Coordinates of C-alpha atoms in Angstrom, one line a residue:
M25 CA -24.7 -56.8 37.1
T26 CA -20.6 -56.6 36.9
D27 CA -18.7 -54.9 39.7
A28 CA -17.9 -51.9 37.6
Q29 CA -21.8 -51.4 36.9
K30 CA -22.6 -51.4 40.8
T31 CA -19.9 -48.9 41.0
A32 CA -21.3 -46.5 38.8
E33 CA -24.6 -47.1 40.5
D34 CA -23.1 -46.4 43.6
S35 CA -21.0 -43.0 42.7
T36 CA -21.9 -39.7 42.0
L37 CA -21.3 -38.1 38.4
R38 CA -19.2 -35.0 39.2
T39 CA -21.0 -32.8 36.3
P40 CA -20.2 -28.9 36.8
G41 CA -23.4 -28.2 38.6
D42 CA -22.2 -30.7 41.4
A43 CA -20.9 -29.6 44.8
T44 CA -17.4 -29.0 46.2
E45 CA -15.7 -32.6 46.0
D46 CA -14.5 -34.3 49.0
P47 CA -11.1 -32.7 50.1
R48 CA -9.9 -36.2 51.2
P49 CA -11.3 -38.7 48.7
A50 CA -11.7 -42.5 49.3
P51 CA -8.7 -44.2 47.6
V52 CA -9.5 -45.6 43.9
P53 CA -8.8 -48.9 43.4
L54 CA -6.7 -49.8 40.4
L55 CA -8.3 -51.5 37.4
E56 CA -7.3 -55.2 36.9
P57 CA -8.3 -57.2 33.6
R58 CA -11.2 -59.5 34.5
E59 CA -10.1 -62.6 32.5
G60 CA -5.9 -61.3 32.3
I61 CA -4.0 -60.3 29.7
P62 CA -5.5 -61.9 26.0
P63 CA -2.7 -63.4 24.1
V64 CA -2.1 -61.1 20.8
T65 CA -4.1 -62.3 17.7
A66 CA -1.5 -62.7 15.0
T67 CA -2.3 -65.1 12.6
D68 CA -5.3 -66.1 10.3
E69 CA -6.0 -69.1 12.4
D70 CA -6.7 -67.3 15.6
L71 CA -8.2 -64.3 13.5
A72 CA -11.2 -66.6 12.5
Q73 CA -11.7 -67.7 16.1
V74 CA -12.1 -64.1 17.0
V75 CA -14.1 -63.5 14.5
A76 CA -16.7 -66.4 15.4
A77 CA -16.7 -65.5 18.9
F78 CA -17.4 -61.8 18.2
A79 CA -20.0 -62.6 16.1
A80 CA -21.8 -64.9 18.8
G81 CA -21.1 -62.3 21.2
S82 CA -24.1 -59.9 22.3
G83 CA -24.6 -56.2 22.9
P84 CA -22.4 -53.3 22.0
V85 CA -18.3 -53.8 21.2
A86 CA -16.0 -51.5 23.0
V87 CA -12.9 -50.6 20.2
D88 CA -9.6 -49.3 21.1
A89 CA -6.8 -48.7 18.3
E90 CA -2.9 -47.6 19.2
R91 CA -1.2 -45.8 16.8
A92 CA 2.7 -45.1 16.5
S93 CA 2.3 -41.2 16.4
G94 CA 5.6 -39.8 16.4
Y95 CA 7.5 -42.6 15.4
R96 CA 6.2 -44.0 12.3
Y97 CA 5.1 -42.8 9.0
G98 CA 1.2 -41.8 9.0
Q99 CA -1.3 -42.9 11.4
R100 CA -1.8 -46.6 11.0
A101 CA -2.9 -48.6 13.8
Y102 CA -0.3 -50.9 15.4
L103 CA -2.6 -52.5 17.6
V104 CA -6.4 -53.2 17.7
Q105 CA -8.7 -54.1 21.3
L106 CA -12.0 -55.0 21.5
R107 CA -14.1 -56.4 23.9
R108 CA -17.9 -57.8 24.1
E109 CA -20.1 -59.9 26.3
G110 CA -19.8 -63.5 25.4
A111 CA -16.5 -63.0 23.5
G112 CA -14.3 -61.1 26.1
S113 CA -11.3 -59.0 25.2
V114 CA -9.2 -59.4 22.2
L115 CA -5.6 -57.8 21.2
I116 CA -5.0 -57.9 17.4
D117 CA -2.2 -56.9 15.7
P118 CA -2.9 -55.4 12.4
V119 CA 0.6 -55.6 10.7
A120 CA 0.3 -59.2 10.9
C121 CA -3.4 -59.3 10.4
P122 CA -3.6 -56.3 7.8
D123 CA -6.9 -57.1 6.7
L124 CA -9.9 -57.0 9.2
S125 CA -12.8 -56.5 7.2
A126 CA -14.1 -60.1 8.2
L127 CA -14.4 -59.0 12.2
G128 CA -15.7 -55.8 10.9
E129 CA -18.4 -57.2 9.0
A130 CA -18.7 -60.1 12.2
I131 CA -19.9 -56.8 14.2
A132 CA -21.7 -54.7 11.7
G133 CA -24.5 -54.7 13.2
A134 CA -23.5 -54.0 16.6
E135 CA -23.0 -50.3 18.1
W136 CA -19.3 -49.5 18.6
V137 CA -18.1 -47.8 21.6
L138 CA -15.3 -46.0 21.5
H139 CA -13.6 -43.1 23.0
A140 CA -12.9 -39.9 20.9
A141 CA -14.0 -41.7 17.8
T142 CA -12.7 -39.5 15.0
Q143 CA -8.9 -40.3 16.2
D144 CA -9.3 -44.2 15.5
L145 CA -11.8 -44.3 12.5
P146 CA -9.4 -43.5 10.1
C147 CA -6.8 -46.1 10.9
L148 CA -9.8 -48.4 11.7
R149 CA -11.2 -47.9 8.1
D150 CA -7.8 -48.8 6.7
I151 CA -8.0 -52.2 8.2
G152 CA -11.2 -52.6 6.9
M153 CA -13.2 -51.9 10.2
L154 CA -15.9 -49.4 10.0
P155 CA -19.1 -49.0 12.1
A156 CA -22.7 -48.4 11.4
S157 CA -23.7 -46.6 14.2
L158 CA -21.5 -45.8 17.6
F159 CA -21.1 -44.1 20.9
D160 CA -18.7 -41.7 21.7
T161 CA -17.7 -42.2 25.3
E162 CA -15.7 -38.6 25.2
L163 CA -18.2 -36.7 23.3
A164 CA -21.0 -37.8 25.5
G165 CA -18.8 -36.6 28.3
R166 CA -18.5 -33.6 26.8
L167 CA -22.1 -33.0 26.1
A168 CA -22.6 -34.2 29.9
G169 CA -20.9 -31.4 31.1
F170 CA -18.1 -33.2 32.2
A171 CA -14.6 -30.8 32.7
R172 CA -12.2 -33.8 32.1
V173 CA -13.2 -36.3 29.3
G174 CA -9.9 -38.2 28.7
L175 CA -10.4 -42.1 29.2
G176 CA -8.6 -42.0 32.6
A177 CA -10.5 -39.4 34.5
M178 CA -14.0 -40.7 32.9
V179 CA -13.6 -43.8 34.0
E180 CA -12.2 -42.4 37.6
N181 CA -15.2 -40.0 37.8
V182 CA -17.9 -42.1 36.6
L183 CA -17.0 -45.9 37.1
G184 CA -14.9 -45.2 40.5
Y185 CA -11.6 -47.4 39.1
A186 CA -8.2 -45.9 38.4
L187 CA -6.6 -47.3 34.7
E188 CA -2.7 -47.7 34.4
K189 CA -1.3 -44.5 33.4
G190 CA 2.1 -43.8 31.6
H191 CA 2.1 -46.0 28.4
S192 CA -0.3 -43.7 25.9
A193 CA 2.9 -42.1 23.8
V194 CA 4.9 -45.3 23.6
D195 CA 6.2 -46.7 19.9
W196 CA 2.9 -49.0 19.0
S197 CA 5.1 -50.6 16.4
T198 CA 7.5 -51.9 18.8
R199 CA 7.7 -56.1 18.6
P200 CA 7.2 -58.1 20.6
L201 CA 4.9 -55.6 22.3
P202 CA 6.0 -55.7 26.3
E203 CA 3.6 -57.4 28.6
P204 CA 2.9 -53.8 30.4
W205 CA 1.9 -52.2 27.3
L206 CA -0.7 -55.2 26.5
R207 CA -2.0 -54.7 30.0
Y208 CA -2.3 -51.2 29.9
A209 CA -3.9 -51.9 26.0
A210 CA -6.4 -54.3 27.3
L211 CA -7.5 -52.1 30.0
D212 CA -8.5 -49.4 27.7
V213 CA -11.7 -51.5 26.4
E214 CA -12.4 -53.0 29.9
L215 CA -14.8 -50.6 31.1
L216 CA -15.5 -48.7 28.2
V217 CA -19.2 -50.4 27.4
D218 CA -19.8 -50.0 31.3
L219 CA -18.8 -46.3 30.9
R220 CA -21.3 -46.3 27.9
D221 CA -24.1 -47.4 29.9
A222 CA -23.5 -44.8 32.7
L223 CA -23.2 -41.7 30.2
E224 CA -26.2 -43.0 28.7
E225 CA -28.1 -42.5 32.0
E226 CA -26.6 -39.0 32.6
L227 CA -27.3 -38.1 29.1
D228 CA -31.0 -39.0 29.4
R229 CA -31.4 -37.5 32.7
Q230 CA -30.2 -34.3 31.5
G231 CA -32.5 -34.5 28.4
K232 CA -29.4 -34.5 25.7
L233 CA -29.3 -38.1 25.0
D234 CA -31.3 -37.0 21.6
W235 CA -28.4 -34.8 20.8
A236 CA -25.5 -37.6 21.3
R237 CA -27.4 -39.7 19.2
Q238 CA -27.4 -37.1 16.4
E239 CA -24.0 -36.4 17.1
F240 CA -22.7 -40.4 16.8
A241 CA -24.6 -41.0 13.6
A242 CA -22.7 -37.8 12.2
I243 CA -19.8 -39.3 13.0
A244 CA -20.3 -42.5 11.8
A245 CA -21.7 -41.3 8.5
A246 CA -18.7 -38.5 7.9
P247 CA -16.9 -39.5 4.8
P248 CA -13.0 -39.6 4.9
A249 CA -11.5 -36.4 5.4
P250 CA -9.7 -35.0 2.0
P251 CA -6.4 -34.8 1.8
R252 CA -4.9 -30.9 3.1
K253 CA -4.5 -28.7 0.6
D254 CA -0.6 -27.3 0.8
P255 CA 0.2 -29.0 4.1
W256 CA 3.5 -27.7 4.2
R257 CA 1.9 -24.5 5.1
R258 CA 1.3 -26.1 8.6
T259 CA 4.9 -26.3 9.3
S260 CA 5.6 -25.2 12.7
G261 CA 7.2 -21.3 13.2
M262 CA 5.8 -20.9 9.7
H263 CA 4.7 -17.4 10.6
K264 CA 8.3 -16.1 11.0
V265 CA 8.5 -16.9 7.1
R266 CA 7.5 -13.6 5.0
R267 CA 8.8 -13.9 1.7
R268 CA 7.9 -16.2 -1.1
R269 CA 11.1 -17.2 -1.8
Q270 CA 11.8 -18.3 1.9
M271 CA 8.2 -20.0 1.5
A272 CA 9.7 -22.0 -1.4
V273 CA 12.4 -23.2 0.7
V274 CA 10.0 -24.5 3.2
R275 CA 7.8 -26.2 0.4
E276 CA 11.0 -27.8 -0.9
L277 CA 12.5 -29.2 2.4
W278 CA 9.2 -30.2 3.5
T279 CA 8.4 -32.4 0.5
A280 CA 11.7 -33.8 0.5
R281 CA 11.7 -34.7 3.9
D282 CA 8.3 -36.1 3.4
R283 CA 9.7 -38.5 0.6
V284 CA 12.3 -39.4 3.2
A285 CA 10.1 -40.3 6.1
Q286 CA 7.4 -42.4 4.0
K287 CA 10.3 -44.1 2.6
R288 CA 11.8 -45.2 5.8
D289 CA 8.3 -45.3 7.7
V290 CA 9.7 -43.2 10.5
S291 CA 7.8 -39.8 11.9
P292 CA 8.9 -36.7 9.6
G293 CA 10.1 -35.1 12.5
K294 CA 12.7 -37.6 13.3
V295 CA 13.8 -36.9 9.7
L296 CA 14.4 -33.6 10.1
S297 CA 12.7 -31.1 12.7
D298 CA 10.3 -28.2 11.5
A299 CA 12.8 -25.7 13.3
A300 CA 15.4 -27.0 11.3
I301 CA 13.1 -26.1 7.8
V302 CA 12.2 -22.8 8.8
E303 CA 15.9 -21.8 10.2
A304 CA 17.2 -22.6 6.5
A305 CA 14.2 -20.9 4.9
L306 CA 15.2 -18.0 6.8
N307 CA 18.7 -17.7 5.9
V308 CA 18.3 -19.6 2.6
P309 CA 22.2 -20.9 2.5
P310 CA 24.1 -20.9 -0.7
N311 CA 25.7 -24.4 -0.2
A312 CA 25.9 -27.3 2.1
H313 CA 28.8 -25.3 4.1
A314 CA 26.6 -22.6 5.0
L315 CA 23.7 -24.9 5.8
A316 CA 25.9 -26.8 8.3
T317 CA 26.4 -23.8 10.3
L318 CA 22.5 -23.6 10.9
S319 CA 20.8 -25.1 14.1
G320 CA 19.4 -28.3 13.1
F321 CA 21.8 -29.2 10.4
G322 CA 24.7 -29.3 12.9
H323 CA 27.9 -31.7 13.0
R324 CA 26.0 -35.1 13.6
M325 CA 24.5 -34.5 9.8
G326 CA 26.3 -36.7 7.4
R327 CA 27.8 -35.1 4.3
R328 CA 25.1 -36.8 2.1
Q329 CA 22.1 -35.8 4.1
L330 CA 23.4 -32.1 4.0
E331 CA 23.7 -32.4 0.4
Q332 CA 20.4 -34.0 0.0
W333 CA 18.9 -31.0 2.1
Q334 CA 20.9 -28.1 0.1
A335 CA 19.6 -29.5 -2.8
A336 CA 15.9 -29.0 -1.7
V337 CA 17.4 -25.2 -1.2
D338 CA 19.0 -25.2 -4.1
R339 CA 15.7 -26.2 -6.1
A340 CA 14.0 -23.2 -4.0
R341 CA 16.6 -20.6 -4.9
A342 CA 16.6 -21.6 -8.7
L343 CA 12.5 -21.2 -9.2
P344 CA 11.4 -18.1 -11.4
E345 CA 9.4 -15.7 -9.4
S346 CA 6.3 -16.9 -11.5
E347 CA 6.2 -20.1 -9.6
L348 CA 7.1 -19.0 -5.6
P349 CA 4.3 -19.7 -3.3
Q350 CA 1.7 -17.3 -2.9
P351 CA 1.9 -15.7 0.9
G352 CA -1.1 -17.2 3.1
Q353 CA -3.5 -19.8 1.7
P354 CA -6.7 -19.1 -0.3
L355 CA -9.6 -18.1 1.7
N356 CA -12.1 -20.7 1.8
G357 CA -14.6 -18.4 3.8
P358 CA -14.5 -15.7 6.0
P359 CA -10.9 -13.6 6.7
P360 CA -10.0 -13.8 10.4
P361 CA -12.2 -12.4 12.8
R362 CA -9.5 -9.6 13.8
A363 CA -9.9 -7.9 10.2
W364 CA -13.6 -7.9 10.5
A365 CA -13.8 -4.5 12.2
D366 CA -11.6 -2.8 9.3
K367 CA -13.3 -4.9 6.4
D368 CA -16.8 -4.6 7.4
P369 CA -17.9 -3.5 10.4
A370 CA -21.6 -4.4 11.0
A371 CA -20.1 -8.1 10.4
A372 CA -17.9 -7.5 13.2
A373 CA -21.1 -6.4 15.3
R374 CA -23.0 -9.2 14.3
L375 CA -20.1 -11.5 14.9
S376 CA -19.6 -10.0 18.5
A377 CA -23.4 -10.4 19.6
A378 CA -23.6 -13.7 18.1
R379 CA -20.7 -14.8 20.0
T380 CA -21.9 -13.6 23.4
A381 CA -25.2 -15.2 22.9
V382 CA -23.7 -19.0 22.3
T383 CA -21.3 -18.6 25.0
A384 CA -24.1 -18.1 27.2
L385 CA -26.4 -20.4 26.2
A386 CA -23.5 -23.1 26.0
E387 CA -22.8 -22.2 29.6
E388 CA -26.3 -22.5 30.6
L389 CA -26.7 -25.9 29.0
H390 CA -23.3 -26.7 30.7
L391 CA -21.4 -27.9 27.4
P392 CA -18.5 -26.5 25.3
Q393 CA -19.5 -23.9 23.0
E394 CA -17.7 -25.4 19.8
N395 CA -20.0 -28.6 21.0
L396 CA -22.9 -26.4 20.7
I397 CA -22.4 -25.3 17.2
T398 CA -18.9 -24.7 15.7
P399 CA -17.3 -21.3 15.7
D400 CA -16.4 -21.4 12.0
T401 CA -20.7 -22.0 11.3
V402 CA -21.1 -19.1 13.3
R403 CA -18.4 -16.7 11.7
R404 CA -20.0 -17.9 8.1
V405 CA -23.8 -17.3 9.0
C406 CA -22.3 -13.8 10.5
W407 CA -20.3 -12.7 7.7
E408 CA -22.8 -13.5 4.8
P409 CA -26.0 -13.6 6.5
P410 CA -29.2 -15.1 4.5
E411 CA -30.7 -12.9 1.6
P412 CA -32.6 -11.2 1.6
E413 CA -33.3 -11.1 5.3
P414 CA -32.2 -13.5 8.3
T415 CA -35.4 -15.0 9.0
E416 CA -35.7 -18.2 10.9
S417 CA -36.5 -20.3 8.5
A418 CA -33.2 -19.3 6.5
V419 CA -31.1 -19.1 9.4
S420 CA -31.9 -22.8 10.0
A421 CA -31.5 -23.7 6.4
A422 CA -28.1 -21.7 6.3
L423 CA -27.3 -24.1 9.8
A424 CA -27.7 -27.4 8.3
D425 CA -26.1 -26.4 4.9
Y426 CA -22.8 -25.8 7.2
G427 CA -23.5 -29.4 8.5
A428 CA -24.8 -28.3 11.9
R429 CA -27.0 -31.3 13.3
P430 CA -31.0 -30.8 13.9
W431 CA -30.2 -30.1 17.9
Q432 CA -27.8 -27.5 17.4
V433 CA -29.9 -25.5 14.5
E434 CA -33.0 -25.7 16.6
L435 CA -31.2 -24.1 20.0
V436 CA -28.6 -21.7 17.7
T437 CA -31.0 -20.4 15.5
P438 CA -33.2 -17.9 17.6
L439 CA -29.8 -16.6 18.8
L440 CA -28.5 -15.9 15.3
V441 CA -32.0 -14.5 14.1
R442 CA -31.5 -11.7 16.9
A443 CA -27.6 -11.2 16.4
L444 CA -28.2 -10.9 12.6
S445 CA -31.2 -8.2 12.6
Q446 CA -28.9 -5.7 14.9

């Protein structure tokens, strides 16, 4: 048994029902790498040795990935960290070694342990790594009722160790990576399996282990997310843009910015801010000189850049009315709840009753309401109840069609049947 596991056995898991913490807690020891900071794997030869070592290892595999959000275009991985019993910890440079499918195959039969798996799985998939089964320590923490589910908070509360802080939002595309960053990255997987074991025990104690396993299986089986339709509509500050011509300016500037950002491999926000796009849309400047007077297009911007953005504005200004974007997005589902009272008072009453019941049960079970059942699923069922009547079997089938897992269907169905029958 490792020191961390001993600490986990000796510590008390702080869940919502626990007593108040000691106002003067004992100092928490800072976690140290057990084998030091591993060298970064950046050649095919070194990668082959890693693959062999992890294939020969045993037990679950701790997996993490670092991206360069806010610095680079897209969400690719710039460092991958793994740890397994018998293989130790490794740090892999996926820029130098862009195909990790052999490693993925070597550990395909093992359970992967990740923290906030849905954040890392897309970039891992892009380099050939996809788990058949997984354990998500963040989601496990939510289901177990922990108020703080960040990795640092979980390691400290459950295992009694403090993780180093301060490097989560750095530019991981930097080469070479500084040693303090590598240390931080290695520690992210140091105790992940220990955390998994302690959380599994806690979930089993609370009778929630099967719920967690269903959630983990759903994450592992989920297909890649489809491309978002009209992503320009998510521009920050878009709520200020009311007219269709102004929306066209946002669309043209967003598209031009995205093209430049992708070509330069930088975050779109570093090319042109959302605030600048909205400012241009609200004013629809007639020329580059007018554009230069707007916030976000100041004196630091060169003439070529100004002309580039003005060209996008001009394209929007020249569009015929028939090609201007429509306000809002086509609804895929019920209208916003604030409109229900006017559109369908009976549906609004059903939703209010359902929300109250779901919230009460979530509090009783010590888990977030959105983990008990997604608010979108509740809205859809309340807006269009099963026909001809909301029986238990009909509501259960509707929930399953919307992606609810069996444990959620079992718990939520009786609540919704009562709410829909009012």
